XYZ file of C-alpha atoms in Angstrom:
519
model
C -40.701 -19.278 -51.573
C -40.287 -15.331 -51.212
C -36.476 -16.313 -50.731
C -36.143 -18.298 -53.871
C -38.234 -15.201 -55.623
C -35.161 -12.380 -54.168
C -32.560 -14.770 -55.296
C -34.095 -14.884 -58.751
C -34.897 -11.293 -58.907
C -30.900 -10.600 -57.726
C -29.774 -13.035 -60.568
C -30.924 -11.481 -63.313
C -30.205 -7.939 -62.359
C -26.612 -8.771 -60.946
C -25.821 -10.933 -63.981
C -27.292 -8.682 -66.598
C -29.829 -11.054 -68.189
C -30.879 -9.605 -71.396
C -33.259 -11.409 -74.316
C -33.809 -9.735 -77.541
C -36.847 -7.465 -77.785
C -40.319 -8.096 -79.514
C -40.461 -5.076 -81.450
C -43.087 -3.512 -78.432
C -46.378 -4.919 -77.511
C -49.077 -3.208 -75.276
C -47.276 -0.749 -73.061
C -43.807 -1.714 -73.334
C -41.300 -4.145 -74.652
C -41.521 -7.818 -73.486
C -37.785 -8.478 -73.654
C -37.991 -11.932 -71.821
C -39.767 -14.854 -72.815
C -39.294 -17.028 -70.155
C -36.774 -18.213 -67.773
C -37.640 -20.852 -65.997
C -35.752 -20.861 -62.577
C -33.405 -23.804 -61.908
C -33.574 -24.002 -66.369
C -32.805 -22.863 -69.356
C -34.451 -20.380 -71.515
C -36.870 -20.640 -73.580
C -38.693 -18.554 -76.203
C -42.549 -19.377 -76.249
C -44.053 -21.308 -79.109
C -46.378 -20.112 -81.761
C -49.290 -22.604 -80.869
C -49.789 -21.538 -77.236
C -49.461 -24.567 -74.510
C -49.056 -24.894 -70.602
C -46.012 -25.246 -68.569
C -45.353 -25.622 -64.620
C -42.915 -24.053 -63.068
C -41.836 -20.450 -61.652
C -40.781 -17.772 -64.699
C -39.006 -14.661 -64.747
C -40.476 -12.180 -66.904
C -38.469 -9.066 -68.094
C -40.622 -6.080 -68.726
C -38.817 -2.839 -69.714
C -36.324 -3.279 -67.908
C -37.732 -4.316 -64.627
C -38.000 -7.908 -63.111
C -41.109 -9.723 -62.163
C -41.383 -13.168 -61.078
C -44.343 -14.859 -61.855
C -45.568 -17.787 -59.509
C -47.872 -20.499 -59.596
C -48.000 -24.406 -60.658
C -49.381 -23.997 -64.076
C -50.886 -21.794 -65.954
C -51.476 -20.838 -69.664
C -50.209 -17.606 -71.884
C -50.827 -15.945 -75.200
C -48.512 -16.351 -77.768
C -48.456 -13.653 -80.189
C -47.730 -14.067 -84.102
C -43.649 -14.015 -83.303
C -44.024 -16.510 -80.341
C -44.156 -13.890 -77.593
C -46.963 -13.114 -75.089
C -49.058 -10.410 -76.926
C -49.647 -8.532 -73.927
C -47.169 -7.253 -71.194
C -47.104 -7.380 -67.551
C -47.097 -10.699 -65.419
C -47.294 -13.464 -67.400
C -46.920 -17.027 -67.840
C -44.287 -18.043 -70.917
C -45.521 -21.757 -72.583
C -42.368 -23.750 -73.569
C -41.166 -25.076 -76.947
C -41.387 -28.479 -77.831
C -37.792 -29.175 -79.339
C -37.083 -28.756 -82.982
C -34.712 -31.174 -83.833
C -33.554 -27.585 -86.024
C -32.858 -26.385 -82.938
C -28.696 -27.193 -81.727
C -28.638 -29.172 -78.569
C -27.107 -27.620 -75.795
C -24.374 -30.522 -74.951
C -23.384 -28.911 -71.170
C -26.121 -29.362 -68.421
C -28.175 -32.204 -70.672
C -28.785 -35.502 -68.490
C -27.927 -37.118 -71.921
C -24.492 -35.871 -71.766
C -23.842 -36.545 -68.432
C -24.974 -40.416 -68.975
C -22.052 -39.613 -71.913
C -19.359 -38.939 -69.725
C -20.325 -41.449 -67.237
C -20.242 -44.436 -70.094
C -16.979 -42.357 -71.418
C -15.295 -42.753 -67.705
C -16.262 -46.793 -67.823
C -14.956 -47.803 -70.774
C -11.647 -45.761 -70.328
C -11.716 -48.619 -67.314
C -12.935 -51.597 -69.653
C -9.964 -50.560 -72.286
C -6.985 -50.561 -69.397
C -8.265 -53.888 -67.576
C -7.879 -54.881 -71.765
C -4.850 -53.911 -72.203
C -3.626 -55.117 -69.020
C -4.907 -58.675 -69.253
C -6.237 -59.439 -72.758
C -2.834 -60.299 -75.301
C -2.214 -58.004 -78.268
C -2.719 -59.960 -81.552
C 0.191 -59.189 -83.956
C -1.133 -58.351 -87.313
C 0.082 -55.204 -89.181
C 1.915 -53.323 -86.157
C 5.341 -54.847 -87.692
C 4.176 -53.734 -90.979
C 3.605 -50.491 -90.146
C 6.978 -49.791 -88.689
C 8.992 -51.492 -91.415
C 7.272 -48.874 -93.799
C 8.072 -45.931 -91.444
C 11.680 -47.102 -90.900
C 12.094 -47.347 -94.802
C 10.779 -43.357 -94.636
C 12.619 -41.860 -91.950
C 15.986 -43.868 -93.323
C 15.131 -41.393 -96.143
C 13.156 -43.556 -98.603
C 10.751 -41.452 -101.068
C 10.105 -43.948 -103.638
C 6.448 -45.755 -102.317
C 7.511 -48.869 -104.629
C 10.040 -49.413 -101.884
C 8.046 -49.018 -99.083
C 7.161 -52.011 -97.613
C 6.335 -54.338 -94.865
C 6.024 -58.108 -94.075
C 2.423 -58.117 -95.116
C 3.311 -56.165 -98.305
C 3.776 -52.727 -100.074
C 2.843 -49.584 -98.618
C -1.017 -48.719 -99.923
C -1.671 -45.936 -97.370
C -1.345 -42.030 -98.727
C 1.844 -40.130 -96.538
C -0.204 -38.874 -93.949
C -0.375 -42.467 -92.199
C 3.822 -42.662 -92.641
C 3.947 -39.254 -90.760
C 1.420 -40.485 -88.201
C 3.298 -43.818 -87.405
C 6.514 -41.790 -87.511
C 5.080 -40.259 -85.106
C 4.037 -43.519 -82.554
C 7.108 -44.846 -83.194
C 8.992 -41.872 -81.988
C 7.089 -41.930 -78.717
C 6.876 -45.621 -78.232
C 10.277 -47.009 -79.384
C 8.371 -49.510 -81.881
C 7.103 -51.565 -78.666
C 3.660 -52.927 -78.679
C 2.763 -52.149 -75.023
C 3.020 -48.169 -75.259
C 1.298 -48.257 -78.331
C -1.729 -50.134 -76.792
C -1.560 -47.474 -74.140
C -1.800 -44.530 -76.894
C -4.477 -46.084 -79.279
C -6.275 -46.846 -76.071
C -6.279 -43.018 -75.418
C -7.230 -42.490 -79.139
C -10.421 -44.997 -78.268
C -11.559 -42.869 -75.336
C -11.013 -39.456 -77.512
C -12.722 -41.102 -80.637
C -15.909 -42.334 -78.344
C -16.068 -38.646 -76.908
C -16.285 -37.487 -80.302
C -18.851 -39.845 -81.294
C -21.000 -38.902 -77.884
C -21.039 -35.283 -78.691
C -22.493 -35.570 -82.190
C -24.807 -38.349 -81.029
C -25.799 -35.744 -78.113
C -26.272 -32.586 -80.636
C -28.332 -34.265 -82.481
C -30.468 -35.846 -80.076
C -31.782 -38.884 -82.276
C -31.669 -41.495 -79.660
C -32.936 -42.145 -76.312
C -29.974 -41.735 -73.386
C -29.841 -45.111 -72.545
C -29.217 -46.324 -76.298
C -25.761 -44.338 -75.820
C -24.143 -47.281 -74.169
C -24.782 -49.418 -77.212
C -21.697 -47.566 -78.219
C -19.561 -48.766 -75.774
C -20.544 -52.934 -75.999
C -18.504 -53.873 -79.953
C -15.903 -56.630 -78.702
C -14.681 -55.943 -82.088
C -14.421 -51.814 -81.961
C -12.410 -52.522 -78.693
C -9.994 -55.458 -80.127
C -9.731 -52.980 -83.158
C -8.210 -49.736 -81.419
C -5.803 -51.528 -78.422
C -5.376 -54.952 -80.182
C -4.803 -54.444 -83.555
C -3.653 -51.091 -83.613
C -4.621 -50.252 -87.233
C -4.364 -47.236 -89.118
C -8.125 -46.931 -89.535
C -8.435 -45.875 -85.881
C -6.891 -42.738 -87.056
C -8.822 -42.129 -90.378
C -12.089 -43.023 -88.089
C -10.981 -40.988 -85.184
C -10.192 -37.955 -87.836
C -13.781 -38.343 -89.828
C -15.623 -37.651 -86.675
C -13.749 -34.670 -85.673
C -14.611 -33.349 -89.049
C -18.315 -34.105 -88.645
C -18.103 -32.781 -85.484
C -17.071 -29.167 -86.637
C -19.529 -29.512 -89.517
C -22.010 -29.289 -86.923
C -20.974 -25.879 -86.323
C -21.397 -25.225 -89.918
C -17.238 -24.744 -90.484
C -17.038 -26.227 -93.558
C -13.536 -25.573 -94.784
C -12.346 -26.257 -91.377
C -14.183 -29.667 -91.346
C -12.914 -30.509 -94.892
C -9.005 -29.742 -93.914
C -9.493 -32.172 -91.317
C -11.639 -34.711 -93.634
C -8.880 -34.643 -95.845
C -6.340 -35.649 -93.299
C -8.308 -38.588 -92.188
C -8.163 -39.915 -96.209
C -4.206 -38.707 -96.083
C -4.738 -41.870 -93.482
C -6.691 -44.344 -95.158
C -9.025 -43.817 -98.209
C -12.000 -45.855 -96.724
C -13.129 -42.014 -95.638
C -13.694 -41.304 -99.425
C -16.801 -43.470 -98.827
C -18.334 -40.217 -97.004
C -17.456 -37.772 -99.791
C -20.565 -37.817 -102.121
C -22.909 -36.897 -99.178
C -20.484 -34.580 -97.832
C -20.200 -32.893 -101.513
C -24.220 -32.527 -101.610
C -24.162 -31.255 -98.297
C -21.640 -28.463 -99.207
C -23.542 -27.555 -101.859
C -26.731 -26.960 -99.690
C -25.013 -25.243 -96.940
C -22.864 -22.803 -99.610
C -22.906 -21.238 -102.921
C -20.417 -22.729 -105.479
C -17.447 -20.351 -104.443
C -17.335 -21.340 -101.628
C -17.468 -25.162 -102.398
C -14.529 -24.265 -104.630
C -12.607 -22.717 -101.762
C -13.035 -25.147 -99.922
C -12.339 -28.181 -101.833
C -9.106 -26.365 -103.140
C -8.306 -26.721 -99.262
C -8.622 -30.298 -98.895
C -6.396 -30.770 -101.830
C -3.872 -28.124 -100.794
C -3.731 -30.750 -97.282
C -3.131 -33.479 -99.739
C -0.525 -31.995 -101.859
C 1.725 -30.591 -98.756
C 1.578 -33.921 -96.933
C 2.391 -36.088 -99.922
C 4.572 -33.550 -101.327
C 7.880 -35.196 -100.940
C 7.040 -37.695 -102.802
C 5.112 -36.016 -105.534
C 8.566 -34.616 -106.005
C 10.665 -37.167 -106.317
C 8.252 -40.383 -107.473
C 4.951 -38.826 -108.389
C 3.910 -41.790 -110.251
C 5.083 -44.322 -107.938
C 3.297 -42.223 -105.079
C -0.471 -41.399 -106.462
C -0.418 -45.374 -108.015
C 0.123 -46.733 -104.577
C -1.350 -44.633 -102.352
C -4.770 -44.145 -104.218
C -4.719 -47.371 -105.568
C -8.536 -47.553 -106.526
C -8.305 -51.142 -108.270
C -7.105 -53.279 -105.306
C -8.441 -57.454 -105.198
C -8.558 -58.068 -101.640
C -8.140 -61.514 -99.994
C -11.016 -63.754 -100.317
C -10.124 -65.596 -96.944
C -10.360 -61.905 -94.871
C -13.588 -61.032 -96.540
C -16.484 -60.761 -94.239
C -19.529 -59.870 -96.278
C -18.931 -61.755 -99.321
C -17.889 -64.763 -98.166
C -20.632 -66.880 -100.081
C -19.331 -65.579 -103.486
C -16.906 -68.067 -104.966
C -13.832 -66.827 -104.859
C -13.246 -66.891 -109.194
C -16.364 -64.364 -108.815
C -15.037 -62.353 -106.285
C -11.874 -61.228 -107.243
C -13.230 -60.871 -110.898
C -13.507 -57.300 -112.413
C -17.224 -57.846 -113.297
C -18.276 -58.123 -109.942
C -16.465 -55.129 -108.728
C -17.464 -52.982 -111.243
C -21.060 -54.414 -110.955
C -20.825 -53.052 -107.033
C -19.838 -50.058 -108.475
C -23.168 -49.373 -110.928
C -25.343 -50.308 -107.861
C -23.161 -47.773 -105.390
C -23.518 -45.083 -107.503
C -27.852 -45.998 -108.528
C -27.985 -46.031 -104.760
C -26.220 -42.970 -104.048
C -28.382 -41.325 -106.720
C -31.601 -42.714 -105.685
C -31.037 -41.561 -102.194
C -29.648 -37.897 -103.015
C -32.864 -37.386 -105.190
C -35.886 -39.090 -103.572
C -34.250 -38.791 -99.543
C -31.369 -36.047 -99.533
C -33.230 -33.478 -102.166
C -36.647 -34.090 -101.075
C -37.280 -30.910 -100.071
C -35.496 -28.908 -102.520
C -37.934 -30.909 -105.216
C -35.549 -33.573 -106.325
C -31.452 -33.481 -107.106
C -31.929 -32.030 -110.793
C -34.037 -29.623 -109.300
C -31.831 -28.624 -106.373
C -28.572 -28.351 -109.107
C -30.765 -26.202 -111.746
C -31.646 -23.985 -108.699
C -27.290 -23.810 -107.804
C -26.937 -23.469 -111.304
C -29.846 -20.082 -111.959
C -28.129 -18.717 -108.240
C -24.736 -19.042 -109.967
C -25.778 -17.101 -113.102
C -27.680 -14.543 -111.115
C -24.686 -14.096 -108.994
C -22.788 -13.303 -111.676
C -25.174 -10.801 -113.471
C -25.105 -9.103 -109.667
C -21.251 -8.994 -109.877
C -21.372 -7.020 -113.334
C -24.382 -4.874 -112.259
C -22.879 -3.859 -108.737
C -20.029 -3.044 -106.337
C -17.915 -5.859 -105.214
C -19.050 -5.021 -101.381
C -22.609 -5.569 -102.804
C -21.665 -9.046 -104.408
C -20.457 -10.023 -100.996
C -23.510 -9.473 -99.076
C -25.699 -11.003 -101.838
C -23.358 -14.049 -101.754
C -23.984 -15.048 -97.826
C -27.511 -15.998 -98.231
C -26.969 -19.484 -98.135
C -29.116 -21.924 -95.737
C -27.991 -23.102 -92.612
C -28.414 -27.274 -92.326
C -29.553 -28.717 -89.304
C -27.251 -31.029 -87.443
C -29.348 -34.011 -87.889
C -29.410 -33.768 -91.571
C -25.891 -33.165 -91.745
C -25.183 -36.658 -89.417
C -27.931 -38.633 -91.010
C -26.767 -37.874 -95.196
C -23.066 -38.604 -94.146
C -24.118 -41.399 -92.156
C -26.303 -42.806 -94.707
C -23.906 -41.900 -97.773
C -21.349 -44.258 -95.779
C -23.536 -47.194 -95.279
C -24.684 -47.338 -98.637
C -20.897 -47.685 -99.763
C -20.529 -50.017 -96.718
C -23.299 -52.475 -98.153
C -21.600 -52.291 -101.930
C -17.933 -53.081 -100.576
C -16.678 -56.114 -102.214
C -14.772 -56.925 -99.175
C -15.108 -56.241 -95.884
C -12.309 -56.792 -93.425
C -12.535 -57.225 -89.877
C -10.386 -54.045 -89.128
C -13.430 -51.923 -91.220
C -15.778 -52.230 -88.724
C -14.606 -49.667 -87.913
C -15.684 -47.463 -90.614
C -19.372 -47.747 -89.390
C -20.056 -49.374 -86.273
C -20.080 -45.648 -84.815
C -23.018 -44.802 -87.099
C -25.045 -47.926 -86.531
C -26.724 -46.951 -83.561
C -27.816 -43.654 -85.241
C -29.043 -45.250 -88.357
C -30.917 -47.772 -86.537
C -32.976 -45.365 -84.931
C -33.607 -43.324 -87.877
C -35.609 -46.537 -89.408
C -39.450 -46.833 -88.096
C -38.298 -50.370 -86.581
C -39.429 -50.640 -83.567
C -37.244 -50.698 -80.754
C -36.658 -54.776 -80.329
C -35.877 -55.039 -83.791
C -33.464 -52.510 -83.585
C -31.669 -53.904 -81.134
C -31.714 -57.331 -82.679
C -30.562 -55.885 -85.624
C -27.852 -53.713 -83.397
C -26.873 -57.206 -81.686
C -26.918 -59.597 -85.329
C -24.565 -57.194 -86.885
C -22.168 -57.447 -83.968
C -22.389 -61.283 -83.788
C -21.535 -61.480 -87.858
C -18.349 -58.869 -87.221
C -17.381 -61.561 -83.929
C -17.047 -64.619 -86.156
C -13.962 -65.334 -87.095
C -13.030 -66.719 -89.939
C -16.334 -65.906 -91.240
C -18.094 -68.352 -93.337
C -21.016 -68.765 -95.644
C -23.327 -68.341 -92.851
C -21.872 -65.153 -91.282
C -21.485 -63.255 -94.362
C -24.736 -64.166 -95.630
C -26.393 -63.296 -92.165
C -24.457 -60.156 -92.181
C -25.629 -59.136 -95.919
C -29.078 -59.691 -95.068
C -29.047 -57.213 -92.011
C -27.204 -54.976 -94.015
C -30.236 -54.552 -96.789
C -32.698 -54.497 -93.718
C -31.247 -51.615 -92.036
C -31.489 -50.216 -95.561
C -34.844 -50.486 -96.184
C -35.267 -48.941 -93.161
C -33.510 -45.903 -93.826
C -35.061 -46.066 -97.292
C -38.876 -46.427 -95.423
C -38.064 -43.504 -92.660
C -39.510 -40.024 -93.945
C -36.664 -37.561 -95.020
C -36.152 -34.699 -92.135
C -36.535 -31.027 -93.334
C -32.973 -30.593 -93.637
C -32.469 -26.830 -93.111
C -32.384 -24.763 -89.829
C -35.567 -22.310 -89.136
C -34.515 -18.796 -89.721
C -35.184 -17.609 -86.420
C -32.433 -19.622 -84.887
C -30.183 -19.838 -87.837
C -28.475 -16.245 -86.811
C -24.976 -16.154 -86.111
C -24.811 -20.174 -87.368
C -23.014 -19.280 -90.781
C -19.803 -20.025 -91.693
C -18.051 -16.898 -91.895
């Protein structure tokens, strides 16, 4: 014991520990507030507690180690012991405002060990299940036509059809086919790699935001259909997916025009990503005042304008008709959700644009009574954007530009799970309005499922069964009445769940919000 005590007492001299003071208690200042040897620190809470364990207390500038099983403290008003000396530092409960620290968390370790297995599952795949030709010949007949020098998108096309993808899947593809030769085999190899990079992605926000239990990770890893989707099929929307949770993944650090640059280039991919953009435009709004939404949208057009700009040059028309081609009739045959609708219905305008009224009542109805809870509503919310612009604007006529600056940075700081669950949510609800579902845009949402299902009060069976229905309806192929009715009807329940579940305060505490703005 006196050993482990020196060692302690050595490590935080040699390595310099220093907290930030308490403003000075009692005799001195109580810099520390509690490191728990063989933890992490921790700051105290405001309601008091117990903890066990051995602390090191800092006390103006000299180290004591206080021992013992358990024992209690005082917390002062600022969650610090309001008196100095020895003493015993209660722990915080987590606030899920409070970012996750992904390295040394058993959750991420249980990550990287369910990462390492299905790296193995996807190789024994490749090696012994057989690629399914679909759209991989497609995909390189379009490329050819680009790199033979080929600008016109009218003229773009494939055995499956015209090209229907914005430029930044031709320079993508370009790009496989440069390092594979066009064969099938060293493809499967690199969208296998994409898989494992895409799931590590997926882990880490799943980890920072610590919404589900560890072992509910490896739900991740068990979609025959995610797998066949990435080193079977090798469709674009591996990329756009891959791409969308990058960009959530930097949103977590609260670098918005960073995350938007690459949000755009997963829609340069496929558009399906659009389907996140009216959460992601309330969220910007939240976390920033309007100049900096401006800025930041102008970004992620600027990305779409220099990636599609050889063809805005030579056939704009041609280009922006094809490539964001918002009127498409999909195959009835391929459609997985509304199977049951006759097919005169389904590929008639009144029942897309009758999707369309209920997507955007849904999307409203979620940003006001869910999203903007908090901020009293979404009128509310945009009056208060709209009185901060104006007063920002009488600031910038009454004072110095430096001055306008400072007053301009006030802006909250979100909390990582409200970021995931809006954009999460946002998605699903344009999930559950497509008029067709495909089996390649599973994709698009199978990474959130897990999440959303355990942001619903279901209890834990049900989410599972829920988790495990969805998966069975995605499996059957070709879908029928059955399937797609099934698959509709777990759909709406996962929605009322999400509707049911209590709305999380969605900004970060200002005590731990330092040093978290975007700069």
């Amino acid at each position: 014991m006196e050993e482990l005590v020196e060692m302690a007492l050595e490590f935080v001299r040699g390595a310099g520990f220093i907290c930030r003071t308490d403003g000075g208690q009692g005799n001195g200042d109580l810099w520390n507030v509690g490191w728990r040897l063989g933890g992490e620190a921790d700051e105290g809470r405001r309601d008091g507690g117990r903890t066990r364990g051995w602390w090191v207390v800092v006390q103006s500038g000299r180290c004591d180690v206080t021992l013992g099983a358990e024992g209690e403290g005082e917390v002062g008003s600022h969650g610090r012991p309001s008196r100095v000396g020895r003493a015993r530092i209660a722990p915080i409960r987590r606030d899920s405002s409070r970012p996750v620290k992904f390295f040394g968390n058993r959750k991420a370790a249980f990550a990287l060990a369910l990462l390492l297995a299905d790296a193995v599952l996807v190789s024994l795949i490749i090696a012994y299940v057989p690629y399914t030709k679909i759209d991989w010949d497609a995909y390189m007949s379009q490329v050819s036509g680009f790199l033979g020098g080929e600008r016109d998108y009218s003229n773009l096309k494939g055995d499956t059809g015209p090209l229907v993808y914005p430029a930044g899947f031709l320079y993508v593809y370009s790009a496989i086919q440069f390092v594979t030769g066009s064969e099938v085999y060293p493809a499967q190899i690199l969208f296998g790699i994409l898989y494992i990079i895409n799931l590590g992605i997926v882990f880490f926000i799943y980890v920072k935001t610590d919404v589900l239990p560890w072992w509910a990770l490896s739900l991740l890893c068990l979609s025959k259909r995610a797998h066949s989707i990435f080193v079977l099929r090798l469709f674009n929307d591996c990329f756009a997916t891959m791409l969308l949770h990058a960009s959530m993944a930097v949103l977590l650090s609260q670098k918005w025009h960073v995350g938007l640059i690459i949000f755009s280039a997963a829609v340069s991919i496929k558009m399906n990503v659009l389907l996140y953009a009216p959460s992601l435009l309330l969220l910007m709004l939240k976390a920033m005042d309007i100049f900096g939404v401006v800025s930041a949208l102008a970004c992620a057009a600027l990305v779409q304008i220099l990636l599609g700009l050889p063809f805005l040059l030579s056939y704009p028309v041609a280009y922006i008709s094809r490539a964001f081609n918002l009127g498409r009739i999909f195959i009835h045959f391929w459609s997985v959700n509304f199977k049951f609708v006759p097919e005169p219905v389904f590929v008639s305008k009144g029942f897309a644009v009758s999707l369309l009224v209920v997507h955007l009542v849904l999307l409203f109805t979620f940003a006001h009574y869910r999203w903007c809870k908090h901020e009293g509503g979404l009128f509310n919310f945009l009056h208060s954007k709209f009185l901060s612009l104006k007063l920002k604007f009488s600031l910038l006529s009454s004072f110095s530009q430096q001055n306008f600056r400072s007053t301009g940075s006030l802006s909250k700081v979100l909390s990582q799970e409200h970021i995931v669950t809006t954009m999460f949510a946002g998605n699903f609800i344009g999930i559950v309005c497509a008029r067709s579902l495909h089996y390649q845009f599973y994709s698009w949402y199978f990474y959130s499922l897990p999440y959303l299902l355990w942001r619903t009060p279901f209890p834990t069976l049900i989410r599972i069964i829920l988790f495990v229905g969805v998966e069975l309806c995605w499996n059957v192929y070709p879908s029928n009445i059955f399937s797609s009715v099934l698959l509709l009807c777990l759909h709406l329940i996962i929605f009322w769940g999400l509707w049911r579940a209590p709305p999380e305060y969605p900004y970060v505490k200002a005590e731990s919000s330092s040093g978290k703005k975007e700069e």
